[in-house]
Short mmCIF file of C-alpha atoms and ligand atoms in Angstrom, two decimals:
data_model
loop_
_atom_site.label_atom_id
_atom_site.label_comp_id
_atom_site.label_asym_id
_atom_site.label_seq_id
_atom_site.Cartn_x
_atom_site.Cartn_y
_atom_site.Cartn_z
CA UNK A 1 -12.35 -54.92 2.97
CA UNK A 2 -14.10 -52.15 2.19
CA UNK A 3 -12.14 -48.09 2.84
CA UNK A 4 -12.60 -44.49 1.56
CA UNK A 5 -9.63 -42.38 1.46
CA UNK A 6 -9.67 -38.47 1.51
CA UNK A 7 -7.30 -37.36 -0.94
CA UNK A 8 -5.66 -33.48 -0.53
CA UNK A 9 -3.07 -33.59 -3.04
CA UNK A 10 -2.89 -29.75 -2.13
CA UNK A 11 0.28 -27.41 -3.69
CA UNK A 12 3.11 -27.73 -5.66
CA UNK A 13 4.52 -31.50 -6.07
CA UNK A 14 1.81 -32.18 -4.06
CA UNK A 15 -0.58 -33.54 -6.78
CA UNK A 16 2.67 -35.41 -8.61
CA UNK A 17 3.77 -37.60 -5.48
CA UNK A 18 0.22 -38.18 -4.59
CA UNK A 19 -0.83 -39.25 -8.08
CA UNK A 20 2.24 -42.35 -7.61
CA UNK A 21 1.14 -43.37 -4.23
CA UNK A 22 -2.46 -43.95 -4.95
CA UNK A 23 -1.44 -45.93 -7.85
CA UNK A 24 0.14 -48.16 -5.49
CA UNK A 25 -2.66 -47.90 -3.53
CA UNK A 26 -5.10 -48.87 -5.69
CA UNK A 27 -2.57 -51.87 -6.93
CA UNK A 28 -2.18 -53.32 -3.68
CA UNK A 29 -5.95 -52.94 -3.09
CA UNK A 30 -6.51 -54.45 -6.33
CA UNK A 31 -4.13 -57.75 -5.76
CA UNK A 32 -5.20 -58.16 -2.10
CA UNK A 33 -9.00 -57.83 -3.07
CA UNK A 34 -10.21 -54.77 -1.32
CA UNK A 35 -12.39 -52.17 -2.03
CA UNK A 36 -10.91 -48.12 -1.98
CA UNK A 37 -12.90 -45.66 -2.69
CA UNK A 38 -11.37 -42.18 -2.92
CA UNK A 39 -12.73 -38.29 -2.99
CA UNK A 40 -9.77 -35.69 -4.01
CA UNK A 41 -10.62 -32.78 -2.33
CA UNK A 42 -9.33 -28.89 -1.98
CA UNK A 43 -6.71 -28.19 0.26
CA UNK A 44 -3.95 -25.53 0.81
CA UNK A 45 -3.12 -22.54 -1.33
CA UNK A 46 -5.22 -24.01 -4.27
CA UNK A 47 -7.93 -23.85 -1.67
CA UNK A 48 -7.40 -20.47 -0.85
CA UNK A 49 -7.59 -19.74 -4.28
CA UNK A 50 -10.63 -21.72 -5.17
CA UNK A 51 -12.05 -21.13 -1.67
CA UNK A 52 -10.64 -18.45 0.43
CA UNK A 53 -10.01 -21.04 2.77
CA UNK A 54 -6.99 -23.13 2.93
CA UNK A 55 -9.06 -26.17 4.86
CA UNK A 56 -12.77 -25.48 3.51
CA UNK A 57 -15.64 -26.87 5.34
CA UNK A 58 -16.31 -29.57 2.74
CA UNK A 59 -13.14 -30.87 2.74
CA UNK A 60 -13.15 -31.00 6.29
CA UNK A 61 -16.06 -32.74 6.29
CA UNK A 62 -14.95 -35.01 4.02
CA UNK A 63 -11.55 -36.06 6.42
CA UNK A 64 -13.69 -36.42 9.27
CA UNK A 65 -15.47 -39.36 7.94
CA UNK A 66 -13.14 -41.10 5.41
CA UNK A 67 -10.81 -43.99 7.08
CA UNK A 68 -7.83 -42.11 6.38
CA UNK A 69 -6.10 -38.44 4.77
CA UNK A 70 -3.98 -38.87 2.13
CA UNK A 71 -2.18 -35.72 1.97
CA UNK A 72 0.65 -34.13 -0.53
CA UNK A 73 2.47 -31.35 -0.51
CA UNK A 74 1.17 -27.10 0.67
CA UNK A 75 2.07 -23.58 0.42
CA UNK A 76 4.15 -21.93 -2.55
CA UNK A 77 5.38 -18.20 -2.67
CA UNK A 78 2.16 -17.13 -4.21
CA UNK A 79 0.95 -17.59 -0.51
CA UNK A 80 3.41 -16.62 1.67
CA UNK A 81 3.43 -12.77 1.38
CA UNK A 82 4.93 -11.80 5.46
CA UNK A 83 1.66 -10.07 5.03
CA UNK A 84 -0.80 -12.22 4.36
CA UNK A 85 -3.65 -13.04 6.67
CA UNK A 86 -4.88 -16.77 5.15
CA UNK A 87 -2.48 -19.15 4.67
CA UNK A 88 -1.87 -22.46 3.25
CA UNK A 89 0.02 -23.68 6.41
CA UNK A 90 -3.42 -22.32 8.85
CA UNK A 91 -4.94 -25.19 6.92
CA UNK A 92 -2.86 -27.76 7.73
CA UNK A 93 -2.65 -27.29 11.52
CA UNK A 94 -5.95 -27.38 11.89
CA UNK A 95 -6.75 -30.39 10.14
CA UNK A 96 -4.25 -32.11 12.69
CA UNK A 97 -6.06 -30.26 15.50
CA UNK A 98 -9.84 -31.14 14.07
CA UNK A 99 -8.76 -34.72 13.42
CA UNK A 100 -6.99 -34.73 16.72
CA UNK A 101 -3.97 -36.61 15.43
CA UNK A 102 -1.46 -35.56 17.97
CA UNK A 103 1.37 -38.04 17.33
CA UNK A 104 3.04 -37.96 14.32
CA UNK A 105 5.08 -41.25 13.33
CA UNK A 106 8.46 -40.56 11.22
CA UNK A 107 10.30 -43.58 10.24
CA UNK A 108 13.87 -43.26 9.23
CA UNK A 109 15.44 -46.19 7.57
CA UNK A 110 18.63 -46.24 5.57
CA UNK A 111 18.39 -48.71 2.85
CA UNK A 112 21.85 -50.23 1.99
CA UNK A 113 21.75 -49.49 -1.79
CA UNK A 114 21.62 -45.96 -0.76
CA UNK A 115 24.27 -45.42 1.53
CA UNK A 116 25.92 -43.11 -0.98
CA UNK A 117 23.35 -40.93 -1.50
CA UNK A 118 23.69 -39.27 1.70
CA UNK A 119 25.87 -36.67 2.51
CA UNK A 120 27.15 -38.48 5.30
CA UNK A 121 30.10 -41.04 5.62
CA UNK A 122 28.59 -44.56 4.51
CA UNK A 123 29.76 -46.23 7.52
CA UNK A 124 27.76 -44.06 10.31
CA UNK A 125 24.97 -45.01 7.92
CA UNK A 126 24.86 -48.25 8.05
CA UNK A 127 22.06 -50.12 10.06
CA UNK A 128 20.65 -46.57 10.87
CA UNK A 129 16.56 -47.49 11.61
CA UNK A 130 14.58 -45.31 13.49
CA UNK A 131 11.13 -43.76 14.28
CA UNK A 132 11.01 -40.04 15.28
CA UNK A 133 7.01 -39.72 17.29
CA UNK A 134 6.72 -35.90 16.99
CA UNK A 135 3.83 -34.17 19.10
CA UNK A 136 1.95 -32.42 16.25
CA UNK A 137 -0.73 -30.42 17.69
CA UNK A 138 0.44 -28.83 20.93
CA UNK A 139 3.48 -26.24 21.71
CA UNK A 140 4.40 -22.97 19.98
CA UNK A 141 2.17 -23.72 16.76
CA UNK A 142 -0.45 -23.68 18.38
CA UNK A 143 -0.20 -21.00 21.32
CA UNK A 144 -1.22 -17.51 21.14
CA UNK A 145 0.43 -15.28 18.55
CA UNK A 146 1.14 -11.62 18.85
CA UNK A 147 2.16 -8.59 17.10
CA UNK A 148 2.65 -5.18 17.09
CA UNK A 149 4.99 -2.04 15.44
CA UNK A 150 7.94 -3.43 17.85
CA UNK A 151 7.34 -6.90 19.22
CA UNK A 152 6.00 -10.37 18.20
CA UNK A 153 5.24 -13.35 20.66
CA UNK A 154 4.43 -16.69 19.76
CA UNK A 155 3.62 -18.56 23.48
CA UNK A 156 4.22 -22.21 23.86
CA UNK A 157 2.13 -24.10 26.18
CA UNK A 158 2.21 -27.84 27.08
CA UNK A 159 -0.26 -30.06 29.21
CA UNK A 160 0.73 -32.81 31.25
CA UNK A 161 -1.91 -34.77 29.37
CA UNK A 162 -0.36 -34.14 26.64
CA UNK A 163 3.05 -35.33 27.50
CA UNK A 164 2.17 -38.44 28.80
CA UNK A 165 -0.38 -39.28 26.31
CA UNK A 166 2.61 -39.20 23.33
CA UNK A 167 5.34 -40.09 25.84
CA UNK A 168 2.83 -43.22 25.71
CA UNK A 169 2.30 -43.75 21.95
CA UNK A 170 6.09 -43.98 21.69
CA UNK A 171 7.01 -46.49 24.11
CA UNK A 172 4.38 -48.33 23.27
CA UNK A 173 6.38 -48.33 19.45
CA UNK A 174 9.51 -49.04 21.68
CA UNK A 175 8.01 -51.69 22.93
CA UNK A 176 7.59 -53.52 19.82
CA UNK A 177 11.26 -52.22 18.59
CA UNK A 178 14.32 -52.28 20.20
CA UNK A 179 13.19 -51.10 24.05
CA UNK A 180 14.93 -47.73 23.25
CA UNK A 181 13.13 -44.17 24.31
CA UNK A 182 15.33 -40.91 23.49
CA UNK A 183 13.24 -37.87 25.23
CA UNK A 184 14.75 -34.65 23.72
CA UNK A 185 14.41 -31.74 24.94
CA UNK A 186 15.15 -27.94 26.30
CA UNK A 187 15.20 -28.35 29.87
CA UNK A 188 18.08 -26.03 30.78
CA UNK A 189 16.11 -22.74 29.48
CA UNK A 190 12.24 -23.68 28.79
CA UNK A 191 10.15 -24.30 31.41
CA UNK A 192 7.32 -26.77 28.61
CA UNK A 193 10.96 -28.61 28.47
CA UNK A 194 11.28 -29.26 32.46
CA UNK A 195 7.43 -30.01 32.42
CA UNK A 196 7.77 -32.17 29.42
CA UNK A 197 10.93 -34.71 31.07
CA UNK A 198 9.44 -35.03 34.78
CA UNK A 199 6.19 -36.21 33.07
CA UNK A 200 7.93 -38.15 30.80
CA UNK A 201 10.29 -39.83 32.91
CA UNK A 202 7.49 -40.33 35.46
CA UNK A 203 5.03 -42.36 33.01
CA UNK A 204 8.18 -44.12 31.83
CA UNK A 205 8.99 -45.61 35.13
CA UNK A 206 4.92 -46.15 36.50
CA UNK A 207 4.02 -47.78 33.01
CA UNK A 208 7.09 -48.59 31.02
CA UNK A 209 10.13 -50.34 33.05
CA UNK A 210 10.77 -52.44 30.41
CA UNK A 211 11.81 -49.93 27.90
CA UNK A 212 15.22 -47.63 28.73
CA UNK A 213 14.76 -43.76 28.59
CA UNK A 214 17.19 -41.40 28.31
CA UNK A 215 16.81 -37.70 28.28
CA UNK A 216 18.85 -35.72 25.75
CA UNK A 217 18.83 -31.91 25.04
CA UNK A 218 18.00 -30.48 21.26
CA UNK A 219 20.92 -29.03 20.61
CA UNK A 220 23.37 -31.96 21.38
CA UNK A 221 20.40 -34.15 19.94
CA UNK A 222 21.13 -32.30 16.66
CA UNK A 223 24.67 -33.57 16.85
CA UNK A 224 24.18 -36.69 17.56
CA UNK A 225 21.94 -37.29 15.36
CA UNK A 226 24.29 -37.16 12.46
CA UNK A 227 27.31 -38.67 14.53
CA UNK A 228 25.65 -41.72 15.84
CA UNK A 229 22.80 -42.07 14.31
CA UNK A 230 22.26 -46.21 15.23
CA UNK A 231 22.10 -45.79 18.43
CA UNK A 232 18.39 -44.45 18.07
CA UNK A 233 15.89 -46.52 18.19
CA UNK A 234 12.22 -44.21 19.39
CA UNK A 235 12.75 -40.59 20.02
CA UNK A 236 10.05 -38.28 21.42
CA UNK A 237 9.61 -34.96 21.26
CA UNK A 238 7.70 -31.81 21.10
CA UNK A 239 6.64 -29.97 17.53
CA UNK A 240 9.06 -27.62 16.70
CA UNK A 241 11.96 -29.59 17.57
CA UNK A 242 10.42 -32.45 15.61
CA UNK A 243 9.58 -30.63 12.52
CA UNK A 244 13.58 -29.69 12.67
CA UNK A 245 14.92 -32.43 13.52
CA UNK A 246 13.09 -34.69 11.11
CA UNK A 247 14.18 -32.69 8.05
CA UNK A 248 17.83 -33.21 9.75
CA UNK A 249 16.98 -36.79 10.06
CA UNK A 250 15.61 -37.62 6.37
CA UNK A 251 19.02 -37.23 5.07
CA UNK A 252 20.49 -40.13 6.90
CA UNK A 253 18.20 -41.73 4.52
CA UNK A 254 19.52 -39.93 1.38
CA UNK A 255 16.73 -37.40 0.59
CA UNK A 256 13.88 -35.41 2.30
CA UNK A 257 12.02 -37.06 -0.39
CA UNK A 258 11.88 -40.90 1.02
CA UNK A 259 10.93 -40.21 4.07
CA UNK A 260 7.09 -40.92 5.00
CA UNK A 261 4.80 -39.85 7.99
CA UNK A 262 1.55 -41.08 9.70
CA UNK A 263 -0.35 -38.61 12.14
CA UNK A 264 -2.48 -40.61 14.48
CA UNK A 265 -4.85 -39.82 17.13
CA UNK A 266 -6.74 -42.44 19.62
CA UNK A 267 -8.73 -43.98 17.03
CA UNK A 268 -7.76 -45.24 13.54
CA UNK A 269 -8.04 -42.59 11.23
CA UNK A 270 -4.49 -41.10 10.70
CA UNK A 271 -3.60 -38.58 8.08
CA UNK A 272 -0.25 -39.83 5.86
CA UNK A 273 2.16 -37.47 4.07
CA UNK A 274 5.87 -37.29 2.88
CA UNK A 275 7.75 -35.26 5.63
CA UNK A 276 8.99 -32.98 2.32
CA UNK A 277 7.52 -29.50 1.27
CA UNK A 278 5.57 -28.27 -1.82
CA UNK A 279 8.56 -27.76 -3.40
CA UNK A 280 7.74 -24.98 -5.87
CA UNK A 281 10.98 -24.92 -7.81
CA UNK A 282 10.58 -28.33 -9.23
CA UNK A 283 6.47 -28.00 -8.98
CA UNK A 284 5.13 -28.84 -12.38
CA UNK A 285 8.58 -31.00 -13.88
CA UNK A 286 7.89 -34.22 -12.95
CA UNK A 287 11.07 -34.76 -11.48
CA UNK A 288 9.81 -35.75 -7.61
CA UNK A 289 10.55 -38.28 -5.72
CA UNK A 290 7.22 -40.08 -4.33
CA UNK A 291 8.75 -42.44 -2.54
CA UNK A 292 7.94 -40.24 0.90
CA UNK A 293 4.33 -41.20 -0.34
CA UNK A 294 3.97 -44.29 -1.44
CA UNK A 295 5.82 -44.76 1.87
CA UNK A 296 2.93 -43.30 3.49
CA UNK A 297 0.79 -45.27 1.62
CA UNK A 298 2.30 -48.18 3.45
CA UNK A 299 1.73 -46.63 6.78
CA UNK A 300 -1.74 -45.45 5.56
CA UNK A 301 -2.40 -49.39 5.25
CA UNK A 302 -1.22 -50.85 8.09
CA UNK A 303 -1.94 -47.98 11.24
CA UNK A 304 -5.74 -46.86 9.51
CA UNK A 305 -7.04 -50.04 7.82
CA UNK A 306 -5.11 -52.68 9.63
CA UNK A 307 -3.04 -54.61 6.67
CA UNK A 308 0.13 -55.15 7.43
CA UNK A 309 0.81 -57.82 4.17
CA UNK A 310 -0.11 -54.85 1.86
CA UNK A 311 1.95 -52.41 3.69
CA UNK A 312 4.74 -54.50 3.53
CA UNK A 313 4.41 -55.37 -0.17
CA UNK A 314 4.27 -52.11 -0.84
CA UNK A 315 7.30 -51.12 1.06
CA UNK A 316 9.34 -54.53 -0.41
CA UNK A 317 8.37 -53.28 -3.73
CA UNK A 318 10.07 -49.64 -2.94
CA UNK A 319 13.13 -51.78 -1.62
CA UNK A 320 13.24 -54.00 -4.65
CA UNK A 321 12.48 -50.75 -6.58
CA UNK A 322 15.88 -48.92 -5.60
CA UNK A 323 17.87 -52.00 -5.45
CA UNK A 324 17.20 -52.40 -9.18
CA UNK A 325 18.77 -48.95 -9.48
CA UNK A 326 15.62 -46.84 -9.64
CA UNK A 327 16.47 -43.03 -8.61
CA UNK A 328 14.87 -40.02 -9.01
CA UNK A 329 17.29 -36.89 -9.54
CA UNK A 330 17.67 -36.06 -5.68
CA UNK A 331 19.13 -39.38 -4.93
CA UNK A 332 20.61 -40.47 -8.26
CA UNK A 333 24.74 -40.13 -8.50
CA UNK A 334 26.80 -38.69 -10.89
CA UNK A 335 26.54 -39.34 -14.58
CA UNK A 336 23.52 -42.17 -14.44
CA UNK A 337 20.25 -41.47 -15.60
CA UNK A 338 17.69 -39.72 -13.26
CA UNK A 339 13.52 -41.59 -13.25
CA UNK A 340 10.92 -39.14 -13.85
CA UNK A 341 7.95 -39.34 -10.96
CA UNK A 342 6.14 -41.25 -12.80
CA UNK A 343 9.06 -43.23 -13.80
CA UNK A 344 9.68 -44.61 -10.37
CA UNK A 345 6.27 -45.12 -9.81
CA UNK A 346 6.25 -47.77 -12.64
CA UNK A 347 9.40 -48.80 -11.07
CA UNK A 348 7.27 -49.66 -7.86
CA UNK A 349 4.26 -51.02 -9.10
CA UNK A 350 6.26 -53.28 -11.38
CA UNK A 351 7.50 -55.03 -8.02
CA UNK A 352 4.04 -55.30 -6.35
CA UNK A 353 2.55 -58.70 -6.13
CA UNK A 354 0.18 -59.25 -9.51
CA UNK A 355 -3.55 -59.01 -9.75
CA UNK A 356 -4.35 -61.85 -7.35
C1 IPM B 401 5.90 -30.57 8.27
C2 IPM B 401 5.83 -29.19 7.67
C3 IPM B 401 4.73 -28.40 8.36
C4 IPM B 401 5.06 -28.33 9.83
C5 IPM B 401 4.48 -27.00 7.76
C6 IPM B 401 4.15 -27.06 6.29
C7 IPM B 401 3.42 -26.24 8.51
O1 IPM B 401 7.06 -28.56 7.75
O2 IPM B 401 4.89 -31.29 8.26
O3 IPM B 401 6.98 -30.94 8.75
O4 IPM B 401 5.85 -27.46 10.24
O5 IPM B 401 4.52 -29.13 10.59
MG1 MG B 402 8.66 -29.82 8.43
#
């Protein structure tokens, strides 16, 4: 087949991870047979710089009509004056509101090899596989902002269309899992929260019998997350609490930096990044993990262009890839040698299958 990718390798480690996963990209392409074009665009606080827009039109443009967003890394203290007026992260949300992906997918799988790299207890790891569907372009991000000498407001809004539309996306992914929803919320204090588990619960039991929901409230989901972490199978829930709990969530796996992400919408096109940050401390070392990409490479394959054998030779390869012993320095232990970024993107590509 024939695809174009939009690339936004964006700030900070940004360009680094993204560099490993379309090498993998173009590998797989290469011994599947397939045809990827790619245009690296602007994005982020480099954009500001170059631009004075974090998401210029161009690149825009650009996302709108490639199959898929491959996206890295944004932001970096150079941007983030509590001051400034553009801002890499203003470019970001709106490329998930133009693009209209409102469900964002965030697998979290802990492989056995790397039990102990996890700060938590080896046996509440084990078996630990599940998919986080965070709303992504609804809630407090996006409501109106305020501020003035003694107050600031930031509203959050929710529509029931937009419940039941992601309340659908993931038990449709239940449905093809274990038959497990987890609904978290805030219903004792917000009122998005009440609004959020009657429509949930209500498109559950019209649409979904076959799948079991159970409503659980973000604070004791926080707990639970990291004292029983296998009984999750699909959890749903609105922005914030997904963009905390998912950062909570990636080190079940071991490190922010394995864990990948698809944002989807109602047609194919999905933009694919690691869950992680730009990172500036490490920016520039090439000491980052790209697993969380080439991950979402994977995903990139199989939710935007439909092949699942290349997603999961990619993702056997990152498997085979660690259980060889192949760690960058956030998930290597004590006393062994650490892979550059590059390093453990040889490490991948030498377990994808040859040139066919
Ligand atoms: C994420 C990030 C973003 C978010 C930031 C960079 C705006 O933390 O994708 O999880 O909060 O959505
Ligand atoms: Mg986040």
């Amino acid at each position: 087949m024939k695809a174009h990718i939009a690339v936004l390798g964006g700030d900070g480690i940004g360009p680094e991870v993204v560099a490993e996963g379309l090498r993998c990209l173009h590998a797989a392409a290469k011994s599947f047979g397939h045809e990827i074009g790619i245009t690296e665009l602007p994005f982020g606080g480099v954009a500001i710089d170059s631009h004075g827009d974090p998401l210029p039109s161009e690149t825009l443009q650009a996302c709108l009509k490639a199959d898929a967003v491959l996206l890295g890394a944004i932001g970096g203290p150079k941007w983030s004056a509590p001051d400034a007026t553009v801002r890499p992260e203003q470019g970001l949300l709106k490329l998930r509101k133009e693009l209209g992906v409102y469900a964002n997918l965030r697998p979290v799988k802990v492989l056995p090899a790397l039990v102990d790299a996890s700060t938590l207890k080896p046996q509440i790891l084990e078996g630990v596989d599940l998919v986080f569907v965070r709303e992504l372009t609804g809630g407090i991000y996006f409501g109106e902002k305020k501020r003035d000498a003694n107050s600031a407001t930031d509203v959050c809004t929710y529509t029931v269309a937009e419940i039941e539309r992601i309340t659908r996306v993931a038990a449709r992914l239940a449905q093809r899992r274990r038959h497990k929803l987890t609904s978290i919320d805030k219903s004792n204090v917000l009122e998005t929260s009440r609004l959020w588990r009657e429509v949930c619960a209500r498109v559950m039991r019209a649409e979904f019998p076959d799948v079991a929901l159970e409503h659980v409230l973000v604070d004791a989901a926080a707990m639970h997350l990291i004292r029983r972490p296998r009984d999750f199978d699909v959890i749903v829930t609105e922005n914030m609490f997904g963009d905390i709990l998912t950062d909570e969530a990636s080190m079940l796996a071991g490190s922010l930096g394995l864990s990948p992400s698809a944002s989807l919408g109602d047609g194919k096109r999905g933009v694919y990044e690691p869950i992680h940050g730009s990172a500036p401390d490490i920016a520039g070392k090439g000491i980052a993990n790209p697993v969380g990409t080439i991950l979402s490479v994977a995903m990139l394959l199989r939710h935007s262009l439909g092949l699942d054998a290349e997603a999961e030779a990619i993702e056997n390869a990152v498997t085979l890839a660690i259980e060889s012993g192949a760690r960058t320095p956030d998930i290597v232990a004590q006393g062994e040698r650490a892979l550059s970024t590059r390093e453990m993107g040889d490490a991948v590509l030498a377990r994808l299958p040859a040139r066919g």
